[in-house]
């Protein structure tokens, strides 16, 4: 199953709301320049000069178990660094555990308020939109599947969801919030995976890169999350004032910075983000053996809890938010009764929730409860909405 043709990419781009000149040269830089791509200096050639050598030292020195134990209590942004960390590791965290100088507290506060007001839509789009889209981003799917977390997908999904959940919380970037800590823990985990995954013969056999999770890969993931979600909210005609859009982008700019992406490659406007996404996300979407398996695991998680949601409904919602092409790639069985329900009830649900229609759809409460239940499924495996422990791996998935 090869990558999409130009025509297929454009068609899928339309379906995903990411239309544009798919297949043209990547516009990685925030200004839209693409000259670095062929020169070997673009973000696909950038990893993490600070965290990567540190984690090689921590893993090879056998320090990871002690770090995982020590930092379990390190949750809020203003929590002191825990005792028991190796001095080199504590020094690194002390250096990076802060907002960039250009972070705008007014915009971050507005973004948090926007996230609170739109949380149910964000849960669905991050979970069943972006989450399933990640399974047709080949590098991401293969890296996730063959890393240690790929063998425990509900736990892996909970930790991934925590990143977006902490980002969406009121006060996420304030001292009592949790996102700065969450992002720095995630950055360290990425560095560990960069060292461990190339040691996996299973990953090497399917990968088209020698080191995973480059800055380019992180930017692609951002577009499958932030850029995609913004476009979908606009498509659904959810009220989204320009100031809210700008604040939403700023929160993601800070998040990407905290993950170690150099500032010069972070899109500065939504126009730049859309252009970058058109060129680096849509054309690479394609199924893989690993991605199909991950999608089945993720959608099958709901069977473990009494959510009142049929698998047919989930399949059709994924098709609704991602396209039938993606649904067919992943082998999602059709349920035409659920398809009709999704395509009529969901728009009516949005109109009523937003006060744009006085008519409450008969399915309103059922959909409302379903959305909340699905969100909680991914919060610490359905048991907690406070925090999900993030741990550093010491190995890979076995064959």
mmCIF file of N, CA, C and O in Angstrom, residues 85-152:
data_model
loop_
_atom_site.group_PDB
_atom_site.id
_atom_site.type_symbol
_atom_site.label_atom_id
_atom_site.label_comp_id
_atom_site.label_asym_id
_atom_site.label_seq_id
_atom_site.Cartn_x
_atom_site.Cartn_y
_atom_site.Cartn_z
ATOM 1 N N UNK A 85 16.473 12.349 41.976
ATOM 2 C CA UNK A 85 16.830 12.395 40.558
ATOM 3 C C UNK A 85 18.342 12.494 40.412
ATOM 4 O O UNK A 85 19.008 13.176 41.210
ATOM 5 N N UNK A 86 18.924 11.843 39.415
ATOM 6 C CA UNK A 86 20.353 12.051 39.153
ATOM 7 C C UNK A 86 20.631 13.536 38.927
ATOM 8 O O UNK A 86 19.807 14.250 38.342
ATOM 9 N N UNK A 87 21.758 14.023 39.379
ATOM 10 C CA UNK A 87 22.061 15.450 39.312
ATOM 11 C C UNK A 87 21.995 15.987 37.880
ATOM 12 O O UNK A 87 21.459 17.080 37.633
ATOM 13 N N UNK A 88 22.502 15.229 36.922
ATOM 14 C CA UNK A 88 22.501 15.675 35.523
ATOM 15 C C UNK A 88 21.069 15.809 35.010
ATOM 16 O O UNK A 88 20.732 16.762 34.306
ATOM 17 N N UNK A 89 20.212 14.860 35.389
ATOM 18 C CA UNK A 89 18.829 14.876 34.943
ATOM 19 C C UNK A 89 18.066 16.030 35.593
ATOM 20 O O UNK A 89 17.305 16.745 34.928
ATOM 21 N N UNK A 90 18.287 16.228 36.893
ATOM 22 C CA UNK A 90 17.631 17.332 37.602
ATOM 23 C C UNK A 90 18.061 18.674 37.016
ATOM 24 O O UNK A 90 17.241 19.593 36.867
ATOM 25 N N UNK A 91 19.338 18.803 36.648
ATOM 26 C CA UNK A 91 19.817 20.044 36.053
ATOM 27 C C UNK A 91 19.141 20.333 34.723
ATOM 28 O O UNK A 91 18.801 21.489 34.423
ATOM 29 N N UNK A 92 18.942 19.273 33.942
ATOM 30 C CA UNK A 92 18.253 19.439 32.656
ATOM 31 C C UNK A 92 16.821 19.934 32.878
ATOM 32 O O UNK A 92 16.379 20.891 32.230
ATOM 33 N N UNK A 93 16.081 19.285 33.779
ATOM 34 C CA UNK A 93 14.702 19.687 34.036
ATOM 35 C C UNK A 93 14.639 21.112 34.566
ATOM 36 O O UNK A 93 13.733 21.879 34.222
ATOM 37 N N UNK A 94 15.574 21.474 35.416
ATOM 38 C CA UNK A 94 15.599 22.825 35.960
ATOM 39 C C UNK A 94 15.749 23.850 34.839
ATOM 40 O O UNK A 94 15.164 24.944 34.882
ATOM 41 N N UNK A 95 16.486 23.474 33.798
ATOM 42 C CA UNK A 95 16.752 24.382 32.684
ATOM 43 C C UNK A 95 15.558 24.533 31.750
ATOM 44 O O UNK A 95 15.275 25.628 31.259
ATOM 45 N N UNK A 96 14.831 23.429 31.499
ATOM 46 C CA UNK A 96 13.778 23.463 30.471
ATOM 47 C C UNK A 96 12.378 23.655 31.041
ATOM 48 O O UNK A 96 11.438 23.956 30.289
ATOM 49 N N UNK A 97 12.207 23.498 32.337
ATOM 50 C CA UNK A 97 10.858 23.518 32.911
ATOM 51 C C UNK A 97 10.368 24.948 33.117
ATOM 52 O O UNK A 97 10.152 25.403 34.233
ATOM 53 N N UNK A 98 10.178 25.639 32.006
ATOM 54 C CA UNK A 98 9.726 27.027 32.049
ATOM 55 C C UNK A 98 9.111 27.369 30.692
ATOM 56 O O UNK A 98 9.397 26.724 29.681
ATOM 57 N N UNK A 99 8.271 28.390 30.683
ATOM 58 C CA UNK A 99 7.673 28.854 29.442
ATOM 59 C C UNK A 99 8.688 29.650 28.642
ATOM 60 O O UNK A 99 9.596 30.273 29.212
ATOM 61 N N UNK A 100 8.575 29.675 27.318
ATOM 62 C CA UNK A 100 9.472 30.520 26.523
ATOM 63 C C UNK A 100 9.195 31.994 26.806
ATOM 64 O O UNK A 100 8.087 32.365 27.230
ATOM 65 N N UNK A 101 10.167 32.835 26.552
ATOM 66 C CA UNK A 101 10.034 34.261 26.850
ATOM 67 C C UNK A 101 8.909 34.913 26.049
ATOM 68 O O UNK A 101 8.334 35.917 26.477
ATOM 69 N N UNK A 102 8.580 34.326 24.895
ATOM 70 C CA UNK A 102 7.557 34.914 24.035
ATOM 71 C C UNK A 102 6.140 34.436 24.360
ATOM 72 O O UNK A 102 5.175 34.851 23.702
ATOM 73 N N UNK A 103 5.990 33.560 25.347
ATOM 74 C CA UNK A 103 4.649 33.088 25.725
ATOM 75 C C UNK A 103 3.801 34.258 26.209
ATOM 76 O O UNK A 103 4.249 35.073 27.023
ATOM 77 N N UNK A 104 2.576 34.349 25.718
ATOM 78 C CA UNK A 104 1.667 35.440 26.039
ATOM 79 C C UNK A 104 0.614 34.937 27.020
ATOM 80 O O UNK A 104 -0.274 34.175 26.634
ATOM 81 N N UNK A 105 0.689 35.342 28.287
ATOM 82 C CA UNK A 105 -0.256 34.817 29.285
ATOM 83 C C UNK A 105 -1.715 35.153 28.970
ATOM 84 O O UNK A 105 -2.613 34.389 29.310
ATOM 85 N N UNK A 106 -1.948 36.291 28.321
ATOM 86 C CA UNK A 106 -3.328 36.668 27.974
ATOM 87 C C UNK A 106 -3.887 35.687 26.948
ATOM 88 O O UNK A 106 -5.024 35.193 27.079
ATOM 89 N N UNK A 107 -3.093 35.366 25.932
ATOM 90 C CA UNK A 107 -3.546 34.416 24.920
ATOM 91 C C UNK A 107 -3.710 33.015 25.507
ATOM 92 O O UNK A 107 -4.656 32.288 25.166
ATOM 93 N N UNK A 108 -2.798 32.618 26.381
ATOM 94 C CA UNK A 108 -2.892 31.289 26.982
ATOM 95 C C UNK A 108 -4.141 31.183 27.856
ATOM 96 O O UNK A 108 -4.796 30.139 27.883
ATOM 97 N N UNK A 109 -4.475 32.247 28.556
ATOM 98 C CA UNK A 109 -5.699 32.246 29.366
ATOM 99 C C UNK A 109 -6.923 32.156 28.472
ATOM 100 O O UNK A 109 -7.876 31.413 28.766
ATOM 101 N N UNK A 110 -6.923 32.898 27.374
ATOM 102 C CA UNK A 110 -8.054 32.849 26.458
ATOM 103 C C UNK A 110 -8.174 31.464 25.823
ATOM 104 O O UNK A 110 -9.278 30.942 25.642
ATOM 105 N N UNK A 111 -7.039 30.863 25.473
ATOM 106 C CA UNK A 111 -7.071 29.514 24.894
ATOM 107 C C UNK A 111 -7.670 28.519 25.873
ATOM 108 O O UNK A 111 -8.467 27.651 25.493
ATOM 109 N N UNK A 112 -7.304 28.640 27.142
ATOM 110 C CA UNK A 112 -7.843 27.738 28.153
ATOM 111 C C UNK A 112 -9.347 27.908 28.281
ATOM 112 O O UNK A 112 -10.096 26.926 28.419
ATOM 113 N N UNK A 113 -9.825 29.154 28.220
ATOM 114 C CA UNK A 113 -11.263 29.395 28.300
ATOM 115 C C UNK A 113 -11.968 28.829 27.073
ATOM 116 O O UNK A 113 -13.049 28.239 27.177
ATOM 117 N N UNK A 114 -11.354 28.992 25.898
ATOM 118 C CA UNK A 114 -11.924 28.415 24.682
ATOM 119 C C UNK A 114 -12.015 26.895 24.801
ATOM 120 O O UNK A 114 -13.039 26.284 24.465
ATOM 121 N N UNK A 115 -10.944 26.274 25.272
ATOM 122 C CA UNK A 115 -10.937 24.817 25.427
ATOM 123 C C UNK A 115 -12.042 24.363 26.381
ATOM 124 O O UNK A 115 -12.672 23.324 26.162
ATOM 125 N N UNK A 116 -12.260 25.126 27.449
ATOM 126 C CA UNK A 116 -13.324 24.772 28.402
ATOM 127 C C UNK A 116 -14.688 24.837 27.733
ATOM 128 O O UNK A 116 -15.524 23.960 27.926
ATOM 129 N N UNK A 117 -14.907 25.879 26.912
ATOM 130 C CA UNK A 117 -16.210 26.051 26.278
ATOM 131 C C UNK A 117 -16.459 25.048 25.165
ATOM 132 O O UNK A 117 -17.600 24.768 24.816
ATOM 133 N N UNK A 118 -15.406 24.500 24.603
ATOM 134 C CA UNK A 118 -15.544 23.586 23.458
ATOM 135 C C UNK A 118 -15.028 22.190 23.783
ATOM 136 O O UNK A 118 -14.676 21.434 22.885
ATOM 137 N N UNK A 119 -14.989 21.857 25.073
ATOM 138 C CA UNK A 119 -14.306 20.627 25.468
ATOM 139 C C UNK A 119 -14.905 19.364 24.847
ATOM 140 O O UNK A 119 -14.180 18.448 24.459
ATOM 141 N N UNK A 120 -16.232 19.298 24.715
ATOM 142 C CA UNK A 120 -16.827 18.070 24.186
ATOM 143 C C UNK A 120 -16.452 17.858 22.720
ATOM 144 O O UNK A 120 -16.172 16.729 22.302
ATOM 145 N N UNK A 121 -16.454 18.929 21.939
ATOM 146 C CA UNK A 121 -16.034 18.780 20.542
ATOM 147 C C UNK A 121 -14.562 18.381 20.466
ATOM 148 O O UNK A 121 -14.174 17.550 19.634
ATOM 149 N N UNK A 122 -13.744 18.995 21.338
ATOM 150 C CA UNK A 122 -12.317 18.683 21.327
ATOM 151 C C UNK A 122 -12.070 17.232 21.702
ATOM 152 O O UNK A 122 -11.207 16.565 21.115
ATOM 153 N N UNK A 123 -12.817 16.723 22.684
ATOM 154 C CA UNK A 123 -12.666 15.316 23.061
ATOM 155 C C UNK A 123 -12.908 14.416 21.858
ATOM 156 O O UNK A 123 -12.141 13.488 21.580
ATOM 157 N N UNK A 124 -13.980 14.667 21.131
ATOM 158 C CA UNK A 124 -14.332 13.812 20.001
ATOM 159 C C UNK A 124 -13.322 13.951 18.867
ATOM 160 O O UNK A 124 -12.918 12.961 18.240
ATOM 161 N N UNK A 125 -12.898 15.175 18.595
ATOM 162 C CA UNK A 125 -11.971 15.381 17.486
ATOM 163 C C UNK A 125 -10.569 14.893 17.811
ATOM 164 O O UNK A 125 -9.898 14.296 16.964
ATOM 165 N N UNK A 126 -10.107 15.149 19.040
ATOM 166 C CA UNK A 126 -8.800 14.627 19.417
ATOM 167 C C UNK A 126 -8.818 13.100 19.501
ATOM 168 O O UNK A 126 -7.867 12.437 19.089
ATOM 169 N N UNK A 127 -9.899 12.545 20.062
ATOM 170 C CA UNK A 127 -9.946 11.100 20.278
ATOM 171 C C UNK A 127 -10.247 10.306 19.023
ATOM 172 O O UNK A 127 -9.467 9.436 18.616
ATOM 173 N N UNK A 128 -11.397 10.589 18.390
ATOM 174 C CA UNK A 128 -11.821 9.790 17.243
ATOM 175 C C UNK A 128 -11.405 10.398 15.909
ATOM 176 O O UNK A 128 -11.499 9.730 14.879
ATOM 177 N N UNK A 129 -10.933 11.646 15.910
ATOM 178 C CA UNK A 129 -10.413 12.251 14.694
ATOM 179 C C UNK A 129 -8.908 12.115 14.649
ATOM 180 O O UNK A 129 -8.351 11.258 13.959
ATOM 181 N N UNK A 130 -8.227 12.925 15.447
ATOM 182 C CA UNK A 130 -6.763 12.912 15.449
ATOM 183 C C UNK A 130 -6.204 11.563 15.891
ATOM 184 O O UNK A 130 -5.206 11.085 15.330
ATOM 185 N N UNK A 131 -6.829 10.964 16.900
ATOM 186 C CA UNK A 131 -6.311 9.696 17.412
ATOM 187 C C UNK A 131 -6.292 8.612 16.354
ATOM 188 O O UNK A 131 -5.311 7.866 16.222
ATOM 189 N N UNK A 132 -7.369 8.519 15.579
ATOM 190 C CA UNK A 132 -7.408 7.517 14.526
ATOM 191 C C UNK A 132 -6.596 7.966 13.318
ATOM 192 O O UNK A 132 -5.978 7.145 12.634
ATOM 193 N N UNK A 133 -6.537 9.284 13.051
ATOM 194 C CA UNK A 133 -5.678 9.752 11.962
ATOM 195 C C UNK A 133 -4.229 9.341 12.200
ATOM 196 O O UNK A 133 -3.500 9.034 11.253
ATOM 197 N N UNK A 134 -3.811 9.323 13.455
ATOM 198 C CA UNK A 134 -2.422 8.954 13.746
ATOM 199 C C UNK A 134 -2.090 7.553 13.268
ATOM 200 O O UNK A 134 -0.929 7.244 12.993
ATOM 201 N N UNK A 135 -3.109 6.701 13.147
ATOM 202 C CA UNK A 135 -2.860 5.313 12.711
ATOM 203 C C UNK A 135 -2.640 5.224 11.203
ATOM 204 O O UNK A 135 -2.231 4.162 10.718
ATOM 205 N N UNK A 136 -2.921 6.311 10.460
ATOM 206 C CA UNK A 136 -2.617 6.307 9.026
ATOM 207 C C UNK A 136 -1.503 7.310 8.708
ATOM 208 O O UNK A 136 -1.322 7.718 7.569
ATOM 209 N N UNK A 137 -0.763 7.726 9.744
ATOM 210 C CA UNK A 137 0.500 8.440 9.568
ATOM 211 C C UNK A 137 1.578 7.382 9.764
ATOM 212 O O UNK A 137 1.870 6.974 10.893
ATOM 213 N N UNK A 138 2.145 6.835 8.689
ATOM 214 C CA UNK A 138 2.964 5.621 8.803
ATOM 215 C C UNK A 138 4.091 5.686 9.820
ATOM 216 O O UNK A 138 4.270 4.754 10.617
ATOM 217 N N UNK A 139 4.885 6.751 9.821
ATOM 218 C CA UNK A 139 5.998 6.803 10.771
ATOM 219 C C UNK A 139 5.494 6.780 12.207
ATOM 220 O O UNK A 139 6.060 6.095 13.063
ATOM 221 N N UNK A 140 4.440 7.545 12.469
ATOM 222 C CA UNK A 140 3.904 7.581 13.826
ATOM 223 C C UNK A 140 3.346 6.229 14.226
ATOM 224 O O UNK A 140 3.589 5.730 15.335
ATOM 225 N N UNK A 141 2.580 5.602 13.336
ATOM 226 C CA UNK A 141 1.969 4.315 13.654
ATOM 227 C C UNK A 141 3.026 3.247 13.930
ATOM 228 O O UNK A 141 2.921 2.467 14.888
ATOM 229 N N UNK A 142 4.061 3.215 13.102
ATOM 230 C CA UNK A 142 5.098 2.196 13.280
ATOM 231 C C UNK A 142 5.918 2.446 14.539
ATOM 232 O O UNK A 142 6.276 1.488 15.248
ATOM 233 N N UNK A 143 6.188 3.715 14.827
ATOM 234 C CA UNK A 143 6.944 4.019 16.045
ATOM 235 C C UNK A 143 6.141 3.682 17.292
ATOM 236 O O UNK A 143 6.670 3.116 18.256
ATOM 237 N N UNK A 144 4.862 4.025 17.283
ATOM 238 C CA UNK A 144 4.006 3.707 18.434
ATOM 239 C C UNK A 144 3.889 2.205 18.602
ATOM 240 O O UNK A 144 4.040 1.666 19.705
ATOM 241 N N UNK A 145 3.622 1.506 17.518
ATOM 242 C CA UNK A 145 3.366 0.058 17.609
ATOM 243 C C UNK A 145 4.574 -0.702 18.159
ATOM 244 O O UNK A 145 4.421 -1.561 19.028
ATOM 245 N N UNK A 146 5.765 -0.359 17.689
ATOM 246 C CA UNK A 146 6.939 -1.136 18.076
ATOM 247 C C UNK A 146 7.651 -0.602 19.312
ATOM 248 O O UNK A 146 8.599 -1.218 19.804
ATOM 249 N N UNK A 147 7.195 0.528 19.855
ATOM 250 C CA UNK A 147 7.732 0.991 21.139
ATOM 251 C C UNK A 147 7.071 0.206 22.269
ATOM 252 O O UNK A 147 6.104 -0.523 22.059
ATOM 253 N N UNK A 148 7.586 0.378 23.464
ATOM 254 C CA UNK A 148 7.047 -0.376 24.601
ATOM 255 C C UNK A 148 5.565 -0.089 24.807
ATOM 256 O O UNK A 148 4.781 -0.984 25.146
ATOM 257 N N UNK A 149 5.146 1.167 24.592
ATOM 258 C CA UNK A 149 3.757 1.531 24.818
ATOM 259 C C UNK A 149 2.793 0.870 23.862
ATOM 260 O O UNK A 149 1.599 0.726 24.170
ATOM 261 N N UNK A 150 3.269 0.450 22.689
ATOM 262 C CA UNK A 150 2.389 -0.169 21.711
ATOM 263 C C UNK A 150 1.790 -1.473 22.168
ATOM 264 O O UNK A 150 0.756 -1.904 21.647
ATOM 265 N N UNK A 151 2.433 -2.121 23.131
ATOM 266 C CA UNK A 151 1.912 -3.396 23.636
ATOM 267 C C UNK A 151 0.827 -3.198 24.680
ATOM 268 O O UNK A 151 0.183 -4.160 25.099
ATOM 269 N N UNK A 152 0.610 -1.967 25.121
ATOM 270 C CA UNK A 152 -0.390 -1.665 26.157
ATOM 271 C C UNK A 152 -1.158 -0.424 25.716
ATOM 272 O O UNK A 152 -0.983 0.665 26.266
#
